[in-house]
Amino acid sequence: MISDMVSFLRWFDGVNRRAMRDVGTLPAEAETWKPPAAAGGENAWSIGQLVSHMAASRLFFAHAYRLEGWRAEPWPAPTRNREQWITALERSGDRMHALLDGTPDEWLQRRVPGMDDLEQSIAGWRVLMMGMEHDIHHRSQIDTYAGIEGWEVQQIYGRRAEDVGLSPQR
């Protein structure tokens, strides 16, 4: 559970830094890459589309947390290349801070109407965690695509399993 907004935003900043690092180190060919033989919808999204979705979704959850409704709005800026990917994540991070900095810590316990059923509610801190789980899911999706394509995949804390004495069992 999250107990104060300052701590949440400090944690969010780390999540955002890792997302910017991961997309920023992808090779140039990632800018035009799409999943092979995708059926459509999210399954066919390019990395730029995923980054745009991540940036917009952060605000989706922040607005819900503020009791402004579950309103999905597209990310307003282009996300066609690595520079734009980093800019989108950076700006959405700034916008998250603008929406959440200074909100009362009590809001973390405040009930937020459910996304699909307004009669049900969830704690504010859970709304924020849902947003971060969503963000990390898509960052991992991008990292998985990178690994499949043979591109370098950044390690979450800068160490590989082998670096800490672990090796795959055979």
CSV table of C-alpha atoms in Angstrom, one decimal:
chain,number,residue,atom,x,y,z
A,1,MET,CA,0.0,0.0,0.0
A,2,ILE,CA,1.1,3.6,-0.7
A,3,SER,CA,1.0,5.8,2.4
A,4,ASP,CA,1.9,9.3,0.9
A,5,MET,CA,2.0,11.0,-2.5
A,6,VAL,CA,5.6,12.1,-2.2
A,7,SER,CA,6.7,8.5,-1.9
A,8,PHE,CA,4.5,7.4,-4.8
A,9,LEU,CA,5.8,10.0,-7.1
A,10,ARG,CA,9.4,9.2,-6.2
A,11,TRP,CA,8.7,5.6,-7.1
A,12,PHE,CA,6.9,6.6,-10.3
A,13,ASP,CA,9.9,8.7,-11.3
A,14,GLY,CA,12.0,5.6,-11.1
A,15,VAL,CA,9.5,3.6,-13.2
A,16,ASN,CA,9.5,6.4,-15.7
A,17,ARG,CA,13.3,6.7,-15.9
A,18,ARG,CA,13.5,2.9,-16.6
A,19,ALA,CA,10.8,3.3,-19.4
A,20,MET,CA,12.7,6.2,-21.0
A,21,ARG,CA,16.0,4.3,-20.7
A,22,ASP,CA,14.5,1.1,-22.3
A,23,VAL,CA,12.9,2.8,-25.3
A,24,GLY,CA,15.8,5.3,-25.7
A,25,THR,CA,18.3,2.5,-26.2
A,26,LEU,CA,16.4,0.6,-28.8
A,27,PRO,CA,18.0,0.6,-32.3
A,28,ALA,CA,16.8,2.9,-35.1
A,29,GLU,CA,15.1,-0.1,-36.8
A,30,ALA,CA,12.7,-0.2,-33.8
A,31,GLU,CA,11.1,3.0,-35.1
A,32,THR,CA,9.5,1.2,-38.0
A,33,TRP,CA,9.1,-2.2,-36.4
A,34,LYS,CA,5.7,-3.9,-35.9
A,35,PRO,CA,4.8,-7.3,-34.5
A,36,PRO,CA,4.9,-9.9,-37.2
A,37,ALA,CA,1.6,-11.4,-38.4
A,38,ALA,CA,-0.4,-9.6,-35.7
A,39,ALA,CA,-4.1,-10.0,-35.8
A,40,GLY,CA,-4.9,-6.4,-35.2
A,41,GLY,CA,-5.7,-4.0,-32.4
A,42,GLU,CA,-3.1,-3.7,-29.6
A,43,ASN,CA,-1.5,-6.9,-30.9
A,44,ALA,CA,-0.4,-5.0,-34.0
A,45,TRP,CA,0.8,-1.8,-32.3
A,46,SER,CA,4.3,-0.5,-33.2
A,47,ILE,CA,6.6,0.6,-30.4
A,48,GLY,CA,5.6,4.2,-31.0
A,49,GLN,CA,1.9,3.3,-30.6
A,50,LEU,CA,2.7,1.5,-27.4
A,51,VAL,CA,4.7,4.5,-26.0
A,52,SER,CA,1.8,6.8,-27.0
A,53,HIS,CA,-0.6,4.5,-25.2
A,54,MET,CA,1.6,4.4,-22.1
A,55,ALA,CA,1.8,8.2,-22.0
A,56,ALA,CA,-1.9,8.7,-22.4
A,57,SER,CA,-2.8,5.9,-19.9
A,58,ARG,CA,-0.8,7.5,-17.1
A,59,LEU,CA,-3.2,10.5,-17.3
A,60,PHE,CA,-6.2,8.2,-17.6
A,61,PHE,CA,-5.4,6.8,-14.2
A,62,ALA,CA,-4.4,10.1,-12.7
A,63,HIS,CA,-7.7,11.7,-13.7
A,64,ALA,CA,-9.6,8.8,-12.2
A,65,TYR,CA,-7.7,9.2,-9.0
A,66,ARG,CA,-8.6,12.8,-8.8
A,67,LEU,CA,-12.3,11.8,-9.3
A,68,GLU,CA,-12.4,13.5,-12.7
A,69,GLY,CA,-13.7,10.3,-14.4
A,70,TRP,CA,-12.2,7.4,-16.3
A,71,ARG,CA,-11.6,9.4,-19.5
A,72,ALA,CA,-9.4,8.1,-22.2
A,73,GLU,CA,-7.7,10.8,-24.4
A,74,PRO,CA,-5.1,10.1,-27.1
A,75,TRP,CA,-1.6,11.3,-26.5
A,76,PRO,CA,-1.5,14.6,-28.4
A,77,ALA,CA,2.1,14.5,-29.7
A,78,PRO,CA,3.7,12.2,-32.3
A,79,THR,CA,5.6,9.1,-31.2
A,80,ARG,CA,7.3,8.0,-34.4
A,81,ASN,CA,10.9,7.9,-33.3
A,82,ARG,CA,13.1,7.3,-30.2
A,83,GLU,CA,13.4,11.0,-29.5
A,84,GLN,CA,9.6,11.5,-29.5
A,85,TRP,CA,9.2,8.3,-27.4
A,86,ILE,CA,11.4,9.8,-24.7
A,87,THR,CA,9.7,13.2,-24.9
A,88,ALA,CA,6.3,11.6,-24.6
A,89,LEU,CA,7.3,9.6,-21.5
A,90,GLU,CA,9.0,12.6,-20.0
A,91,ARG,CA,6.1,15.0,-20.7
A,92,SER,CA,3.5,12.5,-19.4
A,93,GLY,CA,5.7,12.2,-16.3
A,94,ASP,CA,5.6,15.9,-15.8
A,95,ARG,CA,1.9,15.9,-16.3
A,96,MET,CA,1.5,13.2,-13.7
A,97,HIS,CA,3.4,15.4,-11.2
A,98,ALA,CA,1.2,18.4,-12.1
A,99,LEU,CA,-2.0,16.3,-11.5
A,100,LEU,CA,-0.8,14.5,-8.3
A,101,ASP,CA,1.7,16.8,-6.5
A,102,GLY,CA,0.1,18.4,-3.5
A,103,THR,CA,-3.0,16.1,-3.5
A,104,PRO,CA,-3.9,15.2,0.1
A,105,ASP,CA,-2.4,11.9,1.3
A,106,GLU,CA,-5.9,11.1,2.5
A,107,TRP,CA,-7.0,10.7,-1.1
A,108,LEU,CA,-4.9,7.5,-1.2
A,109,GLN,CA,-7.6,5.9,1.0
A,110,ARG,CA,-10.5,7.7,-0.7
A,111,ARG,CA,-12.8,5.5,-2.7
A,112,VAL,CA,-12.8,6.0,-6.5
A,113,PRO,CA,-15.8,4.8,-8.6
A,114,GLY,CA,-15.0,1.7,-10.5
A,115,MET,CA,-14.0,1.9,-14.2
A,116,ASP,CA,-16.8,-0.4,-15.4
A,117,ASP,CA,-19.2,-0.3,-12.5
A,118,LEU,CA,-19.7,3.1,-10.9
A,119,GLU,CA,-21.5,1.4,-8.0
A,120,GLN,CA,-18.3,-0.4,-7.0
A,121,SER,CA,-15.3,1.5,-5.8
A,122,ILE,CA,-11.6,1.0,-5.2
A,123,ALA,CA,-9.1,2.8,-3.0
A,124,GLY,CA,-7.2,5.6,-4.6
A,125,TRP,CA,-3.9,4.0,-4.0
A,126,ARG,CA,-5.1,1.0,-6.0
A,127,VAL,CA,-6.0,3.2,-8.9
A,128,LEU,CA,-2.5,4.5,-8.9
A,129,MET,CA,-1.0,1.0,-8.7
A,130,MET,CA,-3.3,-0.1,-11.6
A,131,GLY,CA,-1.8,2.6,-13.7
A,132,MET,CA,1.7,1.7,-12.8
A,133,GLU,CA,1.1,-2.0,-13.4
A,134,HIS,CA,-0.3,-1.1,-16.8
A,135,ASP,CA,2.8,1.1,-17.5
A,136,ILE,CA,5.3,-1.6,-16.5
A,137,HIS,CA,3.3,-4.3,-18.5
A,138,HIS,CA,3.8,-2.3,-21.7
A,139,ARG,CA,7.4,-1.5,-20.9
A,140,SER,CA,8.0,-5.3,-20.5
A,141,GLN,CA,6.1,-5.9,-23.8
A,142,ILE,CA,8.5,-3.6,-25.5
A,143,ASP,CA,11.5,-5.3,-23.8
A,144,THR,CA,10.2,-8.7,-24.9
A,145,TYR,CA,9.9,-7.5,-28.5
A,146,ALA,CA,13.5,-6.2,-28.3
A,147,GLY,CA,14.7,-9.6,-27.0
A,148,ILE,CA,12.9,-11.5,-29.7
A,149,GLU,CA,14.4,-9.2,-32.4
A,150,GLY,CA,17.9,-9.7,-30.9
A,151,TRP,CA,18.2,-6.1,-29.8
A,152,GLU,CA,19.9,-5.3,-26.5
A,153,VAL,CA,17.4,-5.5,-23.5
A,154,GLN,CA,18.2,-3.3,-20.6
A,155,GLN,CA,18.4,-4.9,-17.2
A,156,ILE,CA,15.9,-3.5,-14.7
A,157,TYR,CA,18.6,-2.8,-12.1
A,158,GLY,CA,21.7,-3.0,-14.3
A,159,ARG,CA,22.6,-6.6,-13.5
A,160,ARG,CA,21.9,-9.8,-15.3
A,161,ALA,CA,21.2,-13.1,-13.5
A,162,GLU,CA,24.7,-14.2,-14.3
A,163,ASP,CA,26.1,-11.1,-12.6
A,164,VAL,CA,24.6,-12.1,-9.3
A,165,GLY,CA,25.7,-15.7,-9.5
A,166,LEU,CA,22.5,-17.2,-11.0
A,167,SER,CA,22.6,-19.2,-14.2
A,168,PRO,CA,19.8,-21.0,-16.0
A,169,GLN,CA,19.2,-24.6,-15.0
A,170,ARG,CA,19.7,-27.1,-17.8
